[in-house]
PDB file of C-alpha atoms and ligand atoms in Angstrom:
ATOM      1  CA  UNK A   1      10.643   7.456 -13.868  1.00 79.00           C
ATOM      2  CA  UNK A   2      10.430   4.380 -11.682  1.00 94.00           C
ATOM      3  CA  UNK A   3      13.173   2.011 -10.625  1.00 97.00           C
ATOM      4  CA  UNK A   4      12.578  -1.696 -10.509  1.00 98.00           C
ATOM      5  CA  UNK A   5      14.600  -4.549  -9.039  1.00 98.00           C
ATOM      6  CA  UNK A   6      13.946  -7.839 -10.813  1.00 98.00           C
ATOM      7  CA  UNK A   7      14.959 -11.309  -9.639  1.00 98.00           C
ATOM      8  CA  UNK A   8      16.266 -13.879 -12.167  1.00 97.00           C
ATOM      9  CA  UNK A   9      15.760 -17.535 -11.119  1.00 95.00           C
ATOM     10  CA  UNK A  10      12.048 -18.314 -11.038  1.00 94.00           C
ATOM     11  CA  UNK A  11      11.155 -15.053 -12.831  1.00 97.00           C
ATOM     12  CA  UNK A  12      13.097 -15.118 -16.136  1.00 97.00           C
ATOM     13  CA  UNK A  13      14.092 -18.764 -16.146  1.00 96.00           C
ATOM     14  CA  UNK A  14      14.446 -21.958 -14.155  1.00 93.00           C
ATOM     15  CA  UNK A  15      18.032 -23.130 -14.574  1.00 85.00           C
ATOM     16  CA  UNK A  16      18.231 -23.188 -18.409  1.00 81.00           C
ATOM     17  CA  UNK A  17      14.569 -22.995 -19.518  1.00 93.00           C
ATOM     18  CA  UNK A  18      13.072 -19.591 -20.222  1.00 96.00           C
ATOM     19  CA  UNK A  19       9.803 -19.118 -18.329  1.00 96.00           C
ATOM     20  CA  UNK A  20       6.507 -18.256 -19.990  1.00 96.00           C
ATOM     21  CA  UNK A  21       5.972 -14.519 -20.181  1.00 97.00           C
ATOM     22  CA  UNK A  22       9.658 -13.710 -19.649  1.00 98.00           C
ATOM     23  CA  UNK A  23      10.427 -12.561 -23.217  1.00 98.00           C
ATOM     24  CA  UNK A  24       7.111 -10.695 -23.395  1.00 98.00           C
ATOM     25  CA  UNK A  25       7.821  -9.068 -20.027  1.00 98.00           C
ATOM     26  CA  UNK A  26      11.281  -7.965 -21.210  1.00 98.00           C
ATOM     27  CA  UNK A  27       9.660  -6.494 -24.338  1.00 98.00           C
ATOM     28  CA  UNK A  28       7.206  -4.481 -22.194  1.00 97.00           C
ATOM     29  CA  UNK A  29      10.150  -3.270 -20.110  1.00 97.00           C
ATOM     30  CA  UNK A  30      12.034  -2.210 -23.273  1.00 97.00           C
ATOM     31  CA  UNK A  31       9.037  -0.155 -24.387  1.00 96.00           C
ATOM     32  CA  UNK A  32       8.545   1.465 -20.960  1.00 95.00           C
ATOM     33  CA  UNK A  33      10.484   4.136 -19.083  1.00 92.00           C
ATOM     34  CA  UNK A  34      11.125   1.811 -16.144  1.00 95.00           C
ATOM     35  CA  UNK A  35      14.771   1.426 -15.061  1.00 96.00           C
ATOM     36  CA  UNK A  36      15.666  -2.102 -14.092  1.00 98.00           C
ATOM     37  CA  UNK A  37      18.400  -3.634 -11.956  1.00 98.00           C
ATOM     38  CA  UNK A  38      18.556  -7.436 -12.008  1.00 98.00           C
ATOM     39  CA  UNK A  39      19.402  -8.758  -8.538  1.00 98.00           C
ATOM     40  CA  UNK A  40      20.028 -12.442  -7.930  1.00 98.00           C
ATOM     41  CA  UNK A  41      21.181 -14.640  -5.075  1.00 97.00           C
ATOM     42  CA  UNK A  42      22.533 -17.080  -7.693  1.00 96.00           C
ATOM     43  CA  UNK A  43      26.150 -17.789  -6.742  1.00 96.00           C
ATOM     44  CA  UNK A  44      26.783 -20.393  -9.410  1.00 95.00           C
ATOM     45  CA  UNK A  45      26.491 -18.749 -12.825  1.00 96.00           C
ATOM     46  CA  UNK A  46      29.156 -16.146 -13.772  1.00 96.00           C
ATOM     47  CA  UNK A  47      28.004 -12.564 -14.312  1.00 97.00           C
ATOM     48  CA  UNK A  48      28.980 -12.595 -18.010  1.00 97.00           C
ATOM     49  CA  UNK A  49      26.733 -15.591 -18.643  1.00 97.00           C
ATOM     50  CA  UNK A  50      23.800 -14.004 -16.790  1.00 97.00           C
ATOM     51  CA  UNK A  51      24.263 -10.907 -18.932  1.00 97.00           C
ATOM     52  CA  UNK A  52      24.288 -13.001 -22.133  1.00 97.00           C
ATOM     53  CA  UNK A  53      21.113 -14.792 -21.092  1.00 97.00           C
ATOM     54  CA  UNK A  54      19.297 -11.528 -20.335  1.00 98.00           C
ATOM     55  CA  UNK A  55      20.299 -10.022 -23.695  1.00 98.00           C
ATOM     56  CA  UNK A  56      19.310 -13.359 -25.252  1.00 97.00           C
ATOM     57  CA  UNK A  57      15.749 -12.719 -24.032  1.00 97.00           C
ATOM     58  CA  UNK A  58      15.697  -9.492 -26.036  1.00 98.00           C
ATOM     59  CA  UNK A  59      16.615  -6.992 -23.316  1.00 98.00           C
ATOM     60  CA  UNK A  60      17.745  -3.758 -24.957  1.00 97.00           C
ATOM     61  CA  UNK A  61      18.848  -1.492 -22.117  1.00 93.00           C
ATOM     62  CA  UNK A  62      22.069  -1.111 -20.190  1.00 92.00           C
ATOM     63  CA  UNK A  63      22.131  -4.416 -18.303  1.00 92.00           C
ATOM     64  CA  UNK A  64      22.805  -3.852 -14.606  1.00 97.00           C
ATOM     65  CA  UNK A  65      23.147  -7.022 -12.566  1.00 98.00           C
ATOM     66  CA  UNK A  66      23.994  -7.545  -8.908  1.00 98.00           C
ATOM     67  CA  UNK A  67      24.725 -11.068  -7.668  1.00 98.00           C
ATOM     68  CA  UNK A  68      25.145 -12.302  -4.094  1.00 98.00           C
ATOM     69  CA  UNK A  69      28.832 -13.274  -4.659  1.00 98.00           C
ATOM     70  CA  UNK A  70      29.545  -9.718  -5.874  1.00 98.00           C
ATOM     71  CA  UNK A  71      28.252  -8.479  -2.511  1.00 98.00           C
ATOM     72  CA  UNK A  72      30.350 -11.065  -0.655  1.00 98.00           C
ATOM     73  CA  UNK A  73      33.465 -10.040  -2.612  1.00 98.00           C
ATOM     74  CA  UNK A  74      32.766  -6.382  -1.814  1.00 98.00           C
ATOM     75  CA  UNK A  75      32.309  -7.120   1.888  1.00 98.00           C
ATOM     76  CA  UNK A  76      35.739  -8.750   2.406  1.00 98.00           C
ATOM     77  CA  UNK A  77      38.834  -6.635   3.124  1.00 98.00           C
ATOM     78  CA  UNK A  78      41.130  -6.144   0.102  1.00 97.00           C
ATOM     79  CA  UNK A  79      43.165  -9.165  -1.031  1.00 98.00           C
ATOM     80  CA  UNK A  80      41.620 -11.564   1.453  1.00 98.00           C
ATOM     81  CA  UNK A  81      42.711 -15.211   1.408  1.00 98.00           C
ATOM     82  CA  UNK A  82      39.542 -17.090   0.599  1.00 98.00           C
ATOM     83  CA  UNK A  83      38.506 -20.698   0.264  1.00 98.00           C
ATOM     84  CA  UNK A  84      35.476 -20.690  -2.046  1.00 97.00           C
ATOM     85  CA  UNK A  85      33.044 -23.521  -1.428  1.00 97.00           C
ATOM     86  CA  UNK A  86      31.014 -22.416  -4.408  1.00 97.00           C
ATOM     87  CA  UNK A  87      30.591 -22.510  -8.169  1.00 96.00           C
ATOM     88  CA  UNK A  88      32.156 -20.493 -10.984  1.00 97.00           C
ATOM     89  CA  UNK A  89      30.019 -17.377 -10.374  1.00 97.00           C
ATOM     90  CA  UNK A  90      31.524 -16.953  -6.917  1.00 98.00           C
ATOM     91  CA  UNK A  91      35.085 -17.711  -8.007  1.00 98.00           C
ATOM     92  CA  UNK A  92      34.937 -15.093 -10.755  1.00 97.00           C
ATOM     93  CA  UNK A  93      33.357 -12.471  -8.449  1.00 98.00           C
ATOM     94  CA  UNK A  94      36.050 -12.988  -5.792  1.00 98.00           C
ATOM     95  CA  UNK A  95      38.881 -12.868  -8.346  1.00 98.00           C
ATOM     96  CA  UNK A  96      37.469  -9.730  -9.986  1.00 97.00           C
ATOM     97  CA  UNK A  97      37.696  -7.949  -6.625  1.00 97.00           C
ATOM     98  CA  UNK A  98      41.335  -9.007  -6.222  1.00 98.00           C
ATOM     99  CA  UNK A  99      40.878 -11.642  -3.521  1.00 98.00           C
ATOM    100  CA  UNK A 100      43.284 -14.575  -3.380  1.00 98.00           C
ATOM    101  CA  UNK A 101      41.585 -17.924  -3.837  1.00 98.00           C
ATOM    102  CA  UNK A 102      43.328 -20.701  -1.950  1.00 96.00           C
ATOM    103  CA  UNK A 103      43.039 -24.325  -0.931  1.00 94.00           C
ATOM    104  CA  UNK A 104      41.928 -25.659   2.417  1.00 92.00           C
ATOM    105  CA  UNK A 105      45.567 -26.351   3.348  1.00 92.00           C
ATOM    106  CA  UNK A 106      46.639 -22.711   2.807  1.00 95.00           C
ATOM    107  CA  UNK A 107      44.935 -21.391   5.947  1.00 93.00           C
ATOM    108  CA  UNK A 108      42.292 -19.168   4.364  1.00 97.00           C
ATOM    109  CA  UNK A 109      40.967 -16.265   6.425  1.00 98.00           C
ATOM    110  CA  UNK A 110      37.488 -16.644   4.941  1.00 98.00           C
ATOM    111  CA  UNK A 111      35.288 -19.421   3.687  1.00 98.00           C
ATOM    112  CA  UNK A 112      32.742 -18.179   1.155  1.00 98.00           C
ATOM    113  CA  UNK A 113      29.876 -20.598   0.639  1.00 98.00           C
ATOM    114  CA  UNK A 114      27.652 -20.812  -2.412  1.00 98.00           C
ATOM    115  CA  UNK A 115      26.247 -23.730  -4.354  1.00 96.00           C
ATOM    116  CA  UNK A 116      28.540 -26.722  -5.016  1.00 93.00           C
ATOM    117  CA  UNK A 117      26.888 -29.783  -6.463  1.00 93.00           C
ATOM    118  CA  UNK A 118      29.778 -32.063  -5.418  1.00 95.00           C
ATOM    119  CA  UNK A 119      29.443 -31.083  -1.741  1.00 96.00           C
ATOM    120  CA  UNK A 120      29.853 -34.108   0.518  1.00 97.00           C
ATOM    121  CA  UNK A 121      30.615 -35.209   4.091  1.00 98.00           C
ATOM    122  CA  UNK A 122      34.369 -34.954   3.526  1.00 97.00           C
ATOM    123  CA  UNK A 123      34.027 -31.318   2.427  1.00 96.00           C
ATOM    124  CA  UNK A 124      31.685 -30.594   5.342  1.00 98.00           C
ATOM    125  CA  UNK A 125      34.293 -31.992   7.723  1.00 98.00           C
ATOM    126  CA  UNK A 126      37.229 -30.018   6.283  1.00 97.00           C
ATOM    127  CA  UNK A 127      35.381 -26.722   6.005  1.00 97.00           C
ATOM    128  CA  UNK A 128      33.702 -26.854   9.404  1.00 98.00           C
ATOM    129  CA  UNK A 129      37.094 -27.651  10.984  1.00 97.00           C
ATOM    130  CA  UNK A 130      38.560 -24.631   9.216  1.00 97.00           C
ATOM    131  CA  UNK A 131      35.767 -22.440  10.624  1.00 98.00           C
ATOM    132  CA  UNK A 132      36.222 -23.880  14.120  1.00 97.00           C
ATOM    133  CA  UNK A 133      39.911 -22.955  13.800  1.00 96.00           C
ATOM    134  CA  UNK A 134      39.077 -19.314  13.106  1.00 97.00           C
ATOM    135  CA  UNK A 135      38.274 -18.845   9.411  1.00 98.00           C
ATOM    136  CA  UNK A 136      35.267 -16.521   9.036  1.00 98.00           C
ATOM    137  CA  UNK A 137      32.130 -18.057   7.561  1.00 98.00           C
ATOM    138  CA  UNK A 138      30.482 -16.010   4.780  1.00 98.00           C
ATOM    139  CA  UNK A 139      27.388 -17.179   2.907  1.00 98.00           C
ATOM    140  CA  UNK A 140      26.690 -15.753  -0.528  1.00 98.00           C
ATOM    141  CA  UNK A 141      23.016 -16.513   0.217  1.00 98.00           C
ATOM    142  CA  UNK A 142      20.799 -18.626   2.451  1.00 97.00           C
ATOM    143  CA  UNK A 143      18.236 -19.688  -0.146  1.00 95.00           C
ATOM    144  CA  UNK A 144      16.985 -23.126   0.964  1.00 94.00           C
ATOM    145  CA  UNK A 145      16.158 -24.206  -2.592  1.00 92.00           C
ATOM    146  CA  UNK A 146      15.863 -22.943  -6.144  1.00 89.00           C
ATOM    147  CA  UNK A 147      13.330 -23.690  -8.860  1.00 85.00           C
ATOM    148  CA  UNK A 148      14.332 -25.958 -11.754  1.00 87.00           C
ATOM    149  CA  UNK A 149      12.466 -27.782 -14.524  1.00 86.00           C
ATOM    150  CA  UNK A 150      12.380 -30.807 -12.217  1.00 88.00           C
ATOM    151  CA  UNK A 151      11.061 -28.944  -9.188  1.00 89.00           C
ATOM    152  CA  UNK A 152      12.997 -27.436  -6.283  1.00 91.00           C
ATOM    153  CA  UNK A 153      16.630 -28.431  -5.742  1.00 93.00           C
ATOM    154  CA  UNK A 154      18.704 -27.705  -2.593  1.00 96.00           C
ATOM    155  CA  UNK A 155      20.255 -24.225  -2.735  1.00 95.00           C
ATOM    156  CA  UNK A 156      23.458 -22.717  -1.346  1.00 96.00           C
ATOM    157  CA  UNK A 157      21.586 -22.034   1.890  1.00 97.00           C
ATOM    158  CA  UNK A 158      21.254 -25.764   2.523  1.00 98.00           C
ATOM    159  CA  UNK A 159      25.049 -26.199   2.284  1.00 98.00           C
ATOM    160  CA  UNK A 160      25.656 -23.099   4.410  1.00 98.00           C
ATOM    161  CA  UNK A 161      23.299 -24.434   7.093  1.00 98.00           C
ATOM    162  CA  UNK A 162      25.209 -27.727   7.205  1.00 98.00           C
ATOM    163  CA  UNK A 163      28.517 -25.900   7.759  1.00 98.00           C
ATOM    164  CA  UNK A 164      27.033 -23.453  10.258  1.00 98.00           C
ATOM    165  CA  UNK A 165      25.580 -26.346  12.266  1.00 98.00           C
ATOM    166  CA  UNK A 166      28.714 -28.490  12.107  1.00 98.00           C
ATOM    167  CA  UNK A 167      30.983 -25.594  13.123  1.00 98.00           C
ATOM    168  CA  UNK A 168      28.482 -24.049  15.605  1.00 98.00           C
ATOM    169  CA  UNK A 169      29.107 -20.691  13.952  1.00 98.00           C
ATOM    170  CA  UNK A 170      26.613 -18.105  12.767  1.00 98.00           C
ATOM    171  CA  UNK A 171      27.518 -17.061   9.188  1.00 98.00           C
ATOM    172  CA  UNK A 172      27.436 -13.586   7.696  1.00 98.00           C
ATOM    173  CA  UNK A 173      24.926 -13.865   4.849  1.00 98.00           C
ATOM    174  CA  UNK A 174      25.260 -11.490   1.884  1.00 98.00           C
ATOM    175  CA  UNK A 175      22.306 -12.085  -0.462  1.00 98.00           C
ATOM    176  CA  UNK A 176      18.693 -10.898  -0.415  1.00 98.00           C
ATOM    177  CA  UNK A 177      17.158  -9.931   2.023  1.00 98.00           C
ATOM    178  CA  UNK A 178      20.192  -9.523   4.282  1.00 98.00           C
ATOM    179  CA  UNK A 179      21.808  -6.183   5.238  1.00 98.00           C
ATOM    180  CA  UNK A 180      24.968  -6.533   3.048  1.00 98.00           C
ATOM    181  CA  UNK A 181      22.818  -6.737  -0.125  1.00 98.00           C
ATOM    182  CA  UNK A 182      20.554  -3.882   0.994  1.00 98.00           C
ATOM    183  CA  UNK A 183      23.593  -1.662   1.746  1.00 98.00           C
ATOM    184  CA  UNK A 184      25.310  -2.672  -1.510  1.00 98.00           C
ATOM    185  CA  UNK A 185      22.271  -1.689  -3.605  1.00 98.00           C
ATOM    186  CA  UNK A 186      21.937   1.643  -1.802  1.00 97.00           C
ATOM    187  CA  UNK A 187      25.637   2.459  -2.167  1.00 97.00           C
ATOM    188  CA  UNK A 188      26.104   1.168  -5.727  1.00 96.00           C
ATOM    189  CA  UNK A 189      23.059   2.956  -7.091  1.00 95.00           C
ATOM    190  CA  UNK A 190      23.620   6.157  -5.206  1.00 91.00           C
ATOM    191  CA  UNK A 191      20.571   5.856  -2.951  1.00 91.00           C
ATOM    192  CA  UNK A 192      18.270   5.759  -5.961  1.00 94.00           C
ATOM    193  CA  UNK A 193      14.736   5.155  -4.654  1.00 96.00           C
ATOM    194  CA  UNK A 194      13.618   1.627  -5.584  1.00 97.00           C
ATOM    195  CA  UNK A 195       9.890   1.593  -6.336  1.00 97.00           C
ATOM    196  CA  UNK A 196       9.239  -2.055  -7.133  1.00 98.00           C
ATOM    197  CA  UNK A 197      10.754  -5.478  -6.507  1.00 98.00           C
ATOM    198  CA  UNK A 198       9.686  -8.499  -8.571  1.00 98.00           C
ATOM    199  CA  UNK A 199      10.690 -11.942  -7.281  1.00 97.00           C
ATOM    200  CA  UNK A 200       9.502 -15.464  -6.637  1.00 95.00           C
ATOM    201  CA  UNK A 201      10.475 -15.894  -2.988  1.00 93.00           C
ATOM    202  CA  UNK A 202       8.155 -14.045  -0.621  1.00 93.00           C
ATOM    203  CA  UNK A 203      10.532 -14.641   2.307  1.00 92.00           C
ATOM    204  CA  UNK A 204      13.570 -13.225   0.486  1.00 95.00           C
ATOM    205  CA  UNK A 205      12.393 -10.981  -2.365  1.00 97.00           C
ATOM    206  CA  UNK A 206       9.367  -9.778  -0.379  1.00 96.00           C
ATOM    207  CA  UNK A 207      11.453  -8.932   2.683  1.00 97.00           C
ATOM    208  CA  UNK A 208      14.079  -7.305   0.437  1.00 98.00           C
ATOM    209  CA  UNK A 209      11.354  -5.059  -1.043  1.00 98.00           C
ATOM    210  CA  UNK A 210      10.270  -4.140   2.483  1.00 97.00           C
ATOM    211  CA  UNK A 211      13.862  -3.265   3.451  1.00 97.00           C
ATOM    212  CA  UNK A 212      14.146  -0.990   0.401  1.00 97.00           C
ATOM    213  CA  UNK A 213      10.734   0.605   0.948  1.00 97.00           C
ATOM    214  CA  UNK A 214       9.543  -0.797  -2.385  1.00 97.00           C
ATOM    215  CA  UNK A 215       6.308  -2.444  -3.497  1.00 97.00           C
ATOM    216  CA  UNK A 216       6.651  -6.228  -3.941  1.00 97.00           C
ATOM    217  CA  UNK A 217       5.132  -8.252  -6.766  1.00 97.00           C
ATOM    218  CA  UNK A 218       5.408 -12.013  -6.387  1.00 96.00           C
ATOM    219  CA  UNK A 219       5.810 -14.172  -9.474  1.00 96.00           C
ATOM    220  CA  UNK A 220       4.425 -17.600  -8.655  1.00 93.00           C
ATOM    221  CA  UNK A 221       6.981 -20.433  -8.888  1.00 85.00           C
ATOM    222  CA  UNK A 222       7.696 -23.588  -6.891  1.00 81.00           C
ATOM    223  CA  UNK A 223       9.614 -21.386  -4.462  1.00 79.00           C
ATOM    224  CA  UNK A 224       6.664 -19.007  -3.842  1.00 78.00           C
ATOM    225  CA  UNK A 225       4.251 -19.685  -1.083  1.00 65.00           C
ATOM    226  CA  UNK A 226       1.329 -18.222  -2.975  1.00 58.00           C
ATOM    227  CA  UNK A 227      -1.210 -18.795  -0.200  1.00 64.00           C
ATOM    228  CA  UNK A 228      -0.069 -15.539   1.401  1.00 72.00           C
ATOM    229  CA  UNK A 229      -3.078 -13.267   0.836  1.00 73.00           C
ATOM    230  CA  UNK A 230      -1.221 -10.088   1.761  1.00 82.00           C
ATOM    231  CA  UNK A 231       1.136 -10.448  -1.196  1.00 90.00           C
ATOM    232  CA  UNK A 232       0.256  -9.407  -4.730  1.00 92.00           C
ATOM    233  CA  UNK A 233       0.921 -12.505  -6.847  1.00 94.00           C
ATOM    234  CA  UNK A 234       0.996 -12.841 -10.632  1.00 95.00           C
ATOM    235  CA  UNK A 235       1.777 -15.750 -12.948  1.00 95.00           C
ATOM    236  CA  UNK A 236       4.790 -14.398 -14.816  1.00 97.00           C
ATOM    237  CA  UNK A 237       7.044 -11.442 -15.621  1.00 98.00           C
ATOM    238  CA  UNK A 238       4.715 -10.110 -18.327  1.00 98.00           C
ATOM    239  CA  UNK A 239       1.851  -9.793 -15.830  1.00 98.00           C
ATOM    240  CA  UNK A 240       4.179  -8.216 -13.258  1.00 98.00           C
ATOM    241  CA  UNK A 241       5.385  -5.528 -15.686  1.00 97.00           C
ATOM    242  CA  UNK A 242       1.817  -4.926 -16.880  1.00 97.00           C
ATOM    243  CA  UNK A 243       0.793  -4.376 -13.273  1.00 96.00           C
ATOM    244  CA  UNK A 244       3.627  -1.882 -12.726  1.00 96.00           C
ATOM    245  CA  UNK A 245       2.713   0.024 -15.886  1.00 96.00           C
ATOM    246  CA  UNK A 246      -0.912   0.226 -14.681  1.00 94.00           C
ATOM    247  CA  UNK A 247       0.223   1.456 -11.277  1.00 92.00           C
ATOM    248  CA  UNK A 248       2.434   4.053 -12.973  1.00 90.00           C
ATOM    249  CA  UNK A 249      -0.503   5.250 -15.099  1.00 88.00           C
ATOM    250  CA  UNK A 250      -2.783   5.573 -12.079  1.00 87.00           C
ATOM    251  CA  UNK A 251      -0.035   7.528 -10.275  1.00 82.00           C
ATOM    252  CA  UNK A 252       0.139   9.903 -13.244  1.00 78.00           C
ATOM    253  CA  UNK A 253      -3.635  10.391 -13.179  1.00 78.00           C
ATOM    254  CA  UNK A 254      -3.704  11.061  -9.437  1.00 78.00           C
ATOM    255  CA  UNK A 255      -1.066  13.783  -9.945  1.00 71.00           C
ATOM    256  CA  UNK A 256      -3.266  15.642 -12.463  1.00 67.00           C
TER     257      UNK A 256
HETATM  258 MG1   MG B 301      14.118 -16.284  -7.513  1.00 76.18          MG
END
């Protein structure tokens, strides 16, 4: 039995639109013996909503999801005082782990950065001052951009970079392909060998696969640089799962 890690944004959907081949790919997965863990750097959408969306595509298994804010929440010491510069997904993840969310004025020990669409110069000023004064800078992810129906939009990584530059501080980054996510997956899934990673960012998902010793299959999206000849690229999730099933079959044959 093989274990697969599957990305969400750019593989199953772009923001709210389901991608071609996603439902069909989920159906193939349901009919196969492949175990899947969904792993996303998305810091914005709460876990419960991600779960609903995946089941909404027809997924029938036990839905295991890891998000970059879950890794950030796990990394912080218990009951940390945190200022979240992020969306609902990060707030919920931090609260679920028992951290205390606070305002800028309450002297937070940590600033956790995700995606905030109302981010502006005022916020950059306040947060970078906080970091200069000793608050630790944690990034849920450093994704430069994420695919939407209207093309790429700036990701949490763009906001994190602004704060890191303004405060002259190197952040700890939690999401794919960084060490906290790799360690979290290993620990949480009991060092289960991961055989395949499907994703649409060669720099992040591809490197993450490498770190886990897994084979990478790139699903082409706006975020993929598909001119990389060394990377196996397919058009959608259906083709990616088909490819894995073929690889599994040829492994079976070579064992005979
Ligand atoms: Mg993606």
